[in-house]
XYZ file of C-alpha atoms in Angstrom:
465
model
C 0.000 0.000 0.000
C 0.981 3.683 -0.246
C 0.740 6.155 2.648
C 0.974 9.951 2.516
C 1.931 11.622 5.805
C 3.567 14.978 6.641
C 4.576 15.668 3.045
C 6.226 12.269 2.568
C 5.237 9.251 0.508
C 5.760 5.795 2.002
C 5.606 2.545 0.009
C 4.604 -0.193 2.457
C 4.610 -3.955 1.836
C 3.411 -6.885 3.949
C 5.906 -9.634 4.768
C 4.989 -13.315 5.128
C 3.880 -12.775 8.744
C 1.543 -9.951 7.723
C 3.640 -7.229 9.387
C 3.923 -4.011 7.336
C 7.420 -2.886 6.342
C 8.348 0.395 4.676
C 9.949 -0.390 1.330
C 10.820 3.224 0.594
C 10.079 6.746 1.843
C 10.601 9.909 -0.161
C 9.430 13.477 -0.407
C 5.977 13.712 -1.991
C 6.962 16.914 -3.797
C 10.042 15.293 -5.331
C 8.090 12.191 -6.328
C 5.548 14.328 -8.191
C 8.190 16.405 -10.000
C 10.787 13.739 -10.822
C 10.737 11.627 -13.973
C 9.410 8.066 -13.637
C 12.866 6.669 -14.492
C 14.581 8.866 -11.906
C 16.972 7.189 -9.464
C 14.875 8.784 -6.720
C 12.209 6.141 -7.297
C 13.249 2.664 -6.040
C 14.369 0.164 -8.661
C 11.719 -2.332 -7.572
C 8.995 0.234 -8.292
C 10.445 1.448 -11.574
C 11.041 -1.929 -13.193
C 9.157 -4.433 -11.059
C 5.823 -2.631 -10.723
C 4.064 -5.110 -12.989
C 4.388 -7.737 -10.246
C 3.187 -5.410 -7.448
C -0.480 -4.945 -6.586
C -1.045 -1.575 -4.907
C -4.205 -2.435 -2.992
C -4.554 0.820 -1.045
C -3.593 4.496 -0.883
C -4.060 6.131 2.551
C -4.242 9.892 2.006
C -4.587 12.782 4.478
C -8.141 13.556 5.618
C -8.047 17.054 4.148
C -7.647 15.633 0.632
C -11.282 14.509 0.913
C -14.567 16.382 1.087
C -18.082 15.199 1.847
C -21.706 16.210 1.330
C -25.017 15.054 2.754
C -27.812 15.313 0.204
C -31.538 14.637 0.376
C -32.649 12.477 -2.534
C -35.591 10.102 -2.844
C -34.460 7.797 -5.643
C -32.154 4.828 -5.050
C -31.605 4.049 -8.748
C -27.932 4.088 -9.639
C -28.616 5.498 -13.132
C -30.348 8.509 -11.544
C -28.281 8.982 -8.400
C -24.784 9.026 -9.909
C -25.394 11.776 -12.539
C -27.121 13.853 -9.828
C -24.141 13.488 -7.485
C -21.612 14.286 -10.218
C -23.470 17.483 -11.119
C -23.598 18.582 -7.476
C -19.910 17.952 -6.843
C -18.783 19.412 -10.184
C -20.837 22.552 -9.543
C -19.088 23.002 -6.193
C -15.621 22.502 -7.744
C -15.868 23.769 -11.357
C -12.077 24.158 -11.661
C -11.395 20.442 -10.990
C -12.522 18.444 -14.058
C -10.925 15.235 -12.728
C -13.054 15.268 -9.592
C -15.838 13.327 -11.348
C -13.585 10.235 -11.474
C -13.066 10.135 -7.684
C -16.533 10.133 -6.095
C -18.307 7.546 -3.966
C -21.494 7.526 -1.900
C -23.658 5.563 0.512
C -27.359 5.705 1.319
C -28.600 6.466 4.831
C -31.664 7.705 6.686
C -31.830 10.889 8.728
C -33.110 10.793 12.322
C -36.466 11.975 10.883
C -36.518 8.879 8.671
C -35.884 10.784 5.422
C -33.699 9.160 2.736
C -30.313 10.746 2.249
C -27.045 10.236 0.367
C -23.647 10.620 2.009
C -21.201 11.639 -0.725
C -17.415 11.695 -0.312
C -14.825 12.655 -2.914
C -11.204 13.718 -3.456
C -10.844 17.436 -4.086
C -7.189 18.281 -3.429
C -5.299 18.841 -6.739
C -2.285 16.992 -5.315
C -4.385 13.826 -5.012
C -5.109 13.772 -8.762
C -1.451 14.444 -9.568
C -0.333 11.606 -7.272
C -2.824 9.125 -8.759
C -1.642 9.901 -12.303
C 2.002 9.552 -11.281
C 1.352 6.176 -9.645
C -0.527 5.110 -12.787
C 2.605 5.851 -14.843
C 4.409 3.285 -12.671
C 1.563 0.747 -13.009
C 0.864 1.300 -9.305
C -2.659 2.701 -9.529
C -4.263 2.027 -6.125
C -7.364 -0.132 -6.170
C -8.833 1.807 -3.245
C -8.146 5.249 -1.762
C -9.082 6.059 1.825
C -8.092 8.157 4.864
C -7.431 7.453 8.565
C -10.835 8.991 9.335
C -12.633 6.452 7.130
C -10.629 3.612 8.687
C -11.692 4.816 12.138
C -15.300 5.028 10.972
C -15.288 1.327 10.120
C -13.456 0.397 13.337
C -15.694 2.455 15.649
C -18.863 1.163 14.010
C -17.904 -2.331 15.201
C -17.084 -1.475 18.830
C -19.180 1.588 19.770
C -22.879 0.862 20.450
C -25.182 3.311 18.686
C -22.348 4.759 16.615
C -24.795 5.491 13.790
C -26.991 7.594 16.092
C -26.183 11.250 16.840
C -22.727 12.818 17.046
C -19.514 11.131 18.180
C -15.933 12.422 18.568
C -12.667 10.488 18.812
C -9.503 11.966 20.331
C -6.451 9.967 19.240
C -3.572 11.188 21.372
C -0.013 10.318 20.283
C 3.333 11.382 21.732
C 3.559 14.764 20.004
C 0.427 14.920 17.866
C -3.288 14.611 18.413
C -5.964 13.811 15.864
C -9.614 14.735 16.376
C -12.279 12.912 14.349
C -15.944 13.922 14.292
C -18.785 11.695 13.076
C -22.509 12.260 12.680
C -25.025 9.429 12.245
C -22.165 7.044 11.582
C -20.568 9.124 8.813
C -17.299 11.065 8.975
C -17.817 14.834 9.079
C -14.387 16.459 9.565
C -11.076 16.040 11.422
C -8.375 18.165 13.033
C -4.635 17.609 13.448
C -2.954 19.265 16.452
C 0.744 19.482 17.351
C 1.277 19.197 21.109
C 4.256 19.782 23.427
C 5.879 16.406 24.112
C 7.577 17.321 27.402
C 6.097 15.678 30.554
C 6.429 18.995 32.407
C 4.065 20.571 29.868
C 1.237 18.070 30.362
C -1.177 20.745 31.550
C -0.371 22.860 28.494
C -1.050 19.848 26.284
C -4.512 19.356 27.729
C -5.331 23.075 27.734
C -4.479 23.201 24.029
C -6.454 20.057 23.431
C -9.477 21.382 25.363
C -9.477 24.588 23.336
C -9.353 22.710 20.020
C -12.130 20.311 21.074
C -14.400 23.184 22.138
C -13.757 25.073 18.896
C -14.422 21.952 16.825
C -17.572 21.169 18.843
C -18.920 24.608 17.972
C -18.192 24.016 14.277
C -19.831 20.582 14.547
C -23.054 22.038 15.986
C -23.101 24.744 13.286
C -22.854 22.185 10.476
C -25.331 19.541 11.627
C -27.516 21.533 14.062
C -26.826 18.969 16.768
C -24.458 18.412 19.691
C -21.772 15.774 20.250
C -23.298 12.967 22.312
C -20.072 11.283 23.374
C -16.314 11.860 23.243
C -13.914 8.899 23.151
C -10.199 8.985 23.925
C -7.484 6.618 22.736
C -4.207 7.306 24.557
C -1.391 5.374 26.204
C -1.448 7.582 29.334
C -3.022 6.103 32.468
C -4.625 9.343 33.721
C -5.358 11.030 30.381
C -9.077 10.151 30.395
C -9.628 11.579 33.889
C -7.607 14.716 33.150
C -9.401 15.397 29.867
C -12.820 14.769 31.472
C -12.057 17.288 34.220
C -10.795 19.992 31.899
C -13.749 19.559 29.493
C -16.314 19.251 32.283
C -17.959 16.216 30.698
C -17.531 12.445 30.531
C -14.862 11.076 28.210
C -14.867 7.322 27.559
C -11.625 5.388 27.335
C -11.109 3.146 24.289
C -7.765 1.779 25.420
C -9.273 -1.426 26.823
C -11.636 -1.841 23.851
C -9.015 -1.439 21.137
C -5.622 -3.074 21.315
C -2.533 -0.954 20.874
C -0.938 -0.282 17.533
C -0.300 -3.579 15.713
C 2.586 -1.882 13.926
C 5.979 -1.232 15.521
C 6.353 2.168 17.162
C 9.026 3.379 14.716
C 6.896 2.578 11.684
C 3.777 3.943 13.389
C 5.446 7.310 14.019
C 6.562 7.577 10.396
C 3.115 6.683 9.045
C 1.295 9.048 11.424
C -2.393 8.273 12.067
C -2.289 5.484 9.462
C 0.328 3.661 11.533
C -2.269 2.529 14.035
C -4.021 0.181 11.634
C -2.855 -3.369 10.979
C -3.357 -5.914 8.183
C -6.817 -6.952 9.417
C -8.017 -3.326 9.274
C -6.539 -2.775 5.803
C -7.595 -6.072 4.247
C -9.270 -5.894 0.810
C -12.225 -7.641 2.467
C -12.734 -4.757 4.932
C -15.689 -2.511 4.165
C -14.237 0.835 5.199
C -15.327 3.792 3.003
C -12.999 4.224 0.052
C -12.832 5.597 -3.470
C -11.750 3.884 -6.666
C -11.199 5.586 -10.001
C -14.475 5.612 -11.936
C -13.120 3.402 -14.737
C -11.493 1.035 -12.227
C -14.800 0.784 -10.356
C -16.676 -0.143 -13.532
C -14.160 -2.888 -14.254
C -14.616 -4.246 -10.724
C -18.403 -4.161 -11.147
C -18.136 -6.242 -14.324
C -15.830 -8.846 -12.746
C -18.621 -10.845 -11.011
C -20.529 -11.001 -14.303
C -17.428 -12.137 -16.166
C -16.653 -14.739 -13.506
C -20.244 -16.009 -13.649
C -19.932 -16.370 -17.425
C -16.660 -18.297 -17.072
C -18.163 -20.612 -14.443
C -21.265 -21.279 -16.577
C -19.038 -21.964 -19.590
C -16.907 -24.429 -17.626
C -20.010 -26.206 -16.328
C -21.394 -26.517 -19.854
C -18.054 -27.807 -21.094
C -17.963 -30.446 -18.351
C -21.529 -31.451 -19.187
C -20.643 -31.824 -22.860
C -17.570 -33.892 -22.006
C -19.681 -36.073 -19.700
C -22.335 -36.461 -22.390
C -19.699 -37.479 -24.900
C -18.345 -40.101 -22.499
C -21.832 -41.484 -21.783
C -22.644 -41.650 -25.496
C -19.365 -43.413 -26.189
C -20.081 -46.005 -23.462
C -23.624 -46.434 -24.725
C -22.564 -46.848 -28.358
C -19.878 -49.321 -27.342
C -22.360 -51.490 -25.418
C -24.966 -51.283 -28.212
C -22.334 -52.184 -30.797
C -21.275 -55.238 -28.798
C -24.876 -56.368 -28.289
C -25.959 -55.918 -31.909
C -22.798 -57.479 -33.235
C -23.413 -60.534 -31.133
C -26.978 -60.724 -32.499
C -25.752 -60.182 -36.031
C -28.077 -57.179 -36.576
C -25.600 -54.483 -37.644
C -21.986 -54.182 -38.617
C -19.330 -52.487 -36.497
C -19.164 -49.438 -38.768
C -22.694 -48.110 -38.050
C -22.148 -47.220 -34.334
C -18.811 -45.651 -35.277
C -20.544 -43.436 -37.836
C -23.086 -42.364 -35.213
C -20.306 -41.562 -32.761
C -18.495 -39.625 -35.477
C -21.612 -37.464 -35.995
C -21.795 -36.803 -32.253
C -18.123 -35.758 -32.310
C -18.804 -33.354 -35.153
C -21.718 -31.808 -33.226
C -19.528 -31.422 -30.150
C -16.779 -29.769 -32.193
C -19.355 -27.338 -33.573
C -20.512 -26.431 -30.050
C -16.942 -25.896 -28.855
C -16.293 -23.702 -31.881
C -19.321 -21.568 -30.969
C -18.024 -21.057 -27.423
C -14.742 -19.664 -28.814
C -16.457 -17.001 -30.893
C -16.030 -13.380 -29.694
C -18.729 -12.199 -27.269
C -20.945 -9.518 -28.803
C -21.840 -8.165 -25.341
C -18.196 -7.842 -24.311
C -17.347 -6.236 -27.665
C -20.062 -3.573 -27.237
C -19.047 -2.866 -23.641
C -15.359 -2.471 -24.545
C -16.147 -0.124 -27.446
C -18.189 2.170 -25.194
C -15.551 2.019 -22.447
C -13.067 3.312 -25.023
C -15.100 6.444 -25.883
C -13.780 9.841 -24.678
C -16.398 12.405 -23.632
C -16.410 14.226 -26.997
C -16.750 11.150 -29.257
C -20.197 9.793 -30.219
C -21.063 6.661 -32.186
C -23.699 6.954 -34.927
C -23.524 3.424 -36.322
C -21.734 0.244 -35.293
C -21.757 -3.140 -37.031
C -20.238 -6.279 -35.526
C -19.413 -9.325 -37.678
C -18.767 -12.579 -35.791
C -18.704 -15.148 -38.594
C -15.794 -15.919 -40.925
C -13.856 -12.683 -40.318
C -14.831 -11.202 -36.922
C -14.590 -7.429 -37.078
C -16.183 -4.149 -35.959
C -17.201 -1.255 -38.217
C -17.777 2.108 -36.527
C -19.086 5.421 -37.791
C -18.976 8.268 -35.304
C -18.679 11.993 -34.726
C -16.038 14.015 -32.856
C -16.934 17.550 -31.823
C -13.749 19.599 -31.545
C -12.678 23.235 -31.549
C -9.974 22.576 -34.107
C -7.644 20.007 -35.713
C -5.431 19.743 -32.609
C -8.322 18.864 -30.315
C -9.713 16.475 -32.967
C -6.370 14.706 -33.255
C -6.038 14.525 -29.435
C -9.529 13.044 -28.955
C -8.981 10.579 -31.792
C -5.645 9.488 -30.282
C -7.283 8.818 -26.917
C -10.055 6.831 -28.629
C -7.572 4.680 -30.562
C -5.362 4.172 -27.495
C -8.370 2.902 -25.535
C -9.457 0.591 -28.370
C -5.953 -0.900 -28.527
C -6.047 -1.363 -24.750
C -9.406 -3.154 -24.578
C -8.954 -5.216 -27.773
C -5.488 -6.632 -27.160
C -4.497 -9.249 -29.674
C -6.013 -7.393 -32.641
C -3.889 -5.342 -35.034
C -3.142 -1.970 -33.416
C -5.088 0.956 -34.862
C -3.325 4.128 -35.971
C -4.643 7.534 -36.958
C -3.858 6.905 -40.634
C -6.267 3.935 -40.525
C -9.197 6.322 -39.919
C -11.320 7.967 -42.621
C -12.822 11.307 -41.659
C -14.518 14.374 -43.070
C -15.719 17.647 -41.581
C -19.320 18.849 -41.357
C -20.915 22.052 -40.116
C -21.847 22.599 -36.456
C -24.533 24.731 -34.825
C -22.220 25.657 -31.934
C -19.834 28.557 -32.514
C -16.174 27.620 -32.393
C -16.780 23.899 -32.824
C -16.546 21.608 -35.852
C -18.034 18.131 -36.293
C -15.674 15.485 -37.696
C -17.328 12.352 -39.085
C -15.019 9.341 -38.671
C -15.154 5.772 -39.971
C -12.918 2.900 -38.913
C -12.757 -0.881 -38.999
C -10.743 -3.319 -36.911
C -10.604 -7.086 -36.585
C -11.546 -8.803 -33.352
C -8.829 -10.916 -31.688
């Protein structure tokens, strides 16, 4: 996994015992500005990335934003465009934000349906994702310490999804405040504290001030108060001291949650992410996270593809079993009839030969390209400014695809750029076929009703692998 903390980027791997180890740490700024082949980037990442699966990126909380929206429909085809419009309207200068949005459904305390939307909105986050993609290290999931705590607290705090809750995670020289409402993360605060034992009172005075300020902000945002504050600290008297200075009960989580499963040195370098171990970060864990929009669509199609493979294997086994049964049956019939002198040995063999031909025909059909998969891959390849007018798919003697479409562009440069992206995507999703190049495309220009834009009609053909 990859962890961003205090302006540094840490590449973390799990050894055979499941313990995280830092493979490399480097300045985030240098990583984003250096070339992919720079010596700054570890050799294993530059040339061995194809064998590495980056399952998770843990980013700072402030890289994420969230919204709570009232919406009646639960249909994905209606909800997702609505959410994208809302988020894009709030951040019009971040066109990439639409690729990094996720949401969950919930009910307000009045029983009204709502949508909790969370998204990446820091420009550095988009830059980092693209740089990791250049190294073939695109993270499957992106999350924050706050979202990891949300999943953890939901399991151990009764009524976590009711009202407001606050977590104070006190480390040696830093403190992290997390605020949740109705089970969803609202906002967090990071505080630097004096680490001298003689300044303990100053630490708690600073902490009390920050908690009170954040509580006021919390009540302003959700029109409700914090029901309970929880503290996670290694100090024996920290809960009592914080309760006295705040004038309210603070519950201790130290006995409910074990200490950091990661060594103290690694935990300090990873910051708030260093508290979580392999069980918390497992791909099976259901903590809130974001995947790139295209990556998420691929993951959504995987169960369907796996189901198709399983059904195909079952059918193949049935056909093989049927062939074996027919062979046994024909062999016994041949022996019986031969003994009776009714038929010659060649007739059952001819029947079995016909069955073999039928089986070969069925197997040939199963190897034909899938028309559904072909259509899906073509539409996954389309950039935003490319539309298809006609598409013909031939699956018989020479499997191929014929496409006629339109590209709306402000000029030749934009047209060429959009066409290059389209062809690059086609070559990616139809590996094994002859690579398409721009000179393989026929095109002509037509008039457009929009000022400054020109419609380019394109036509192309490619063979299916």
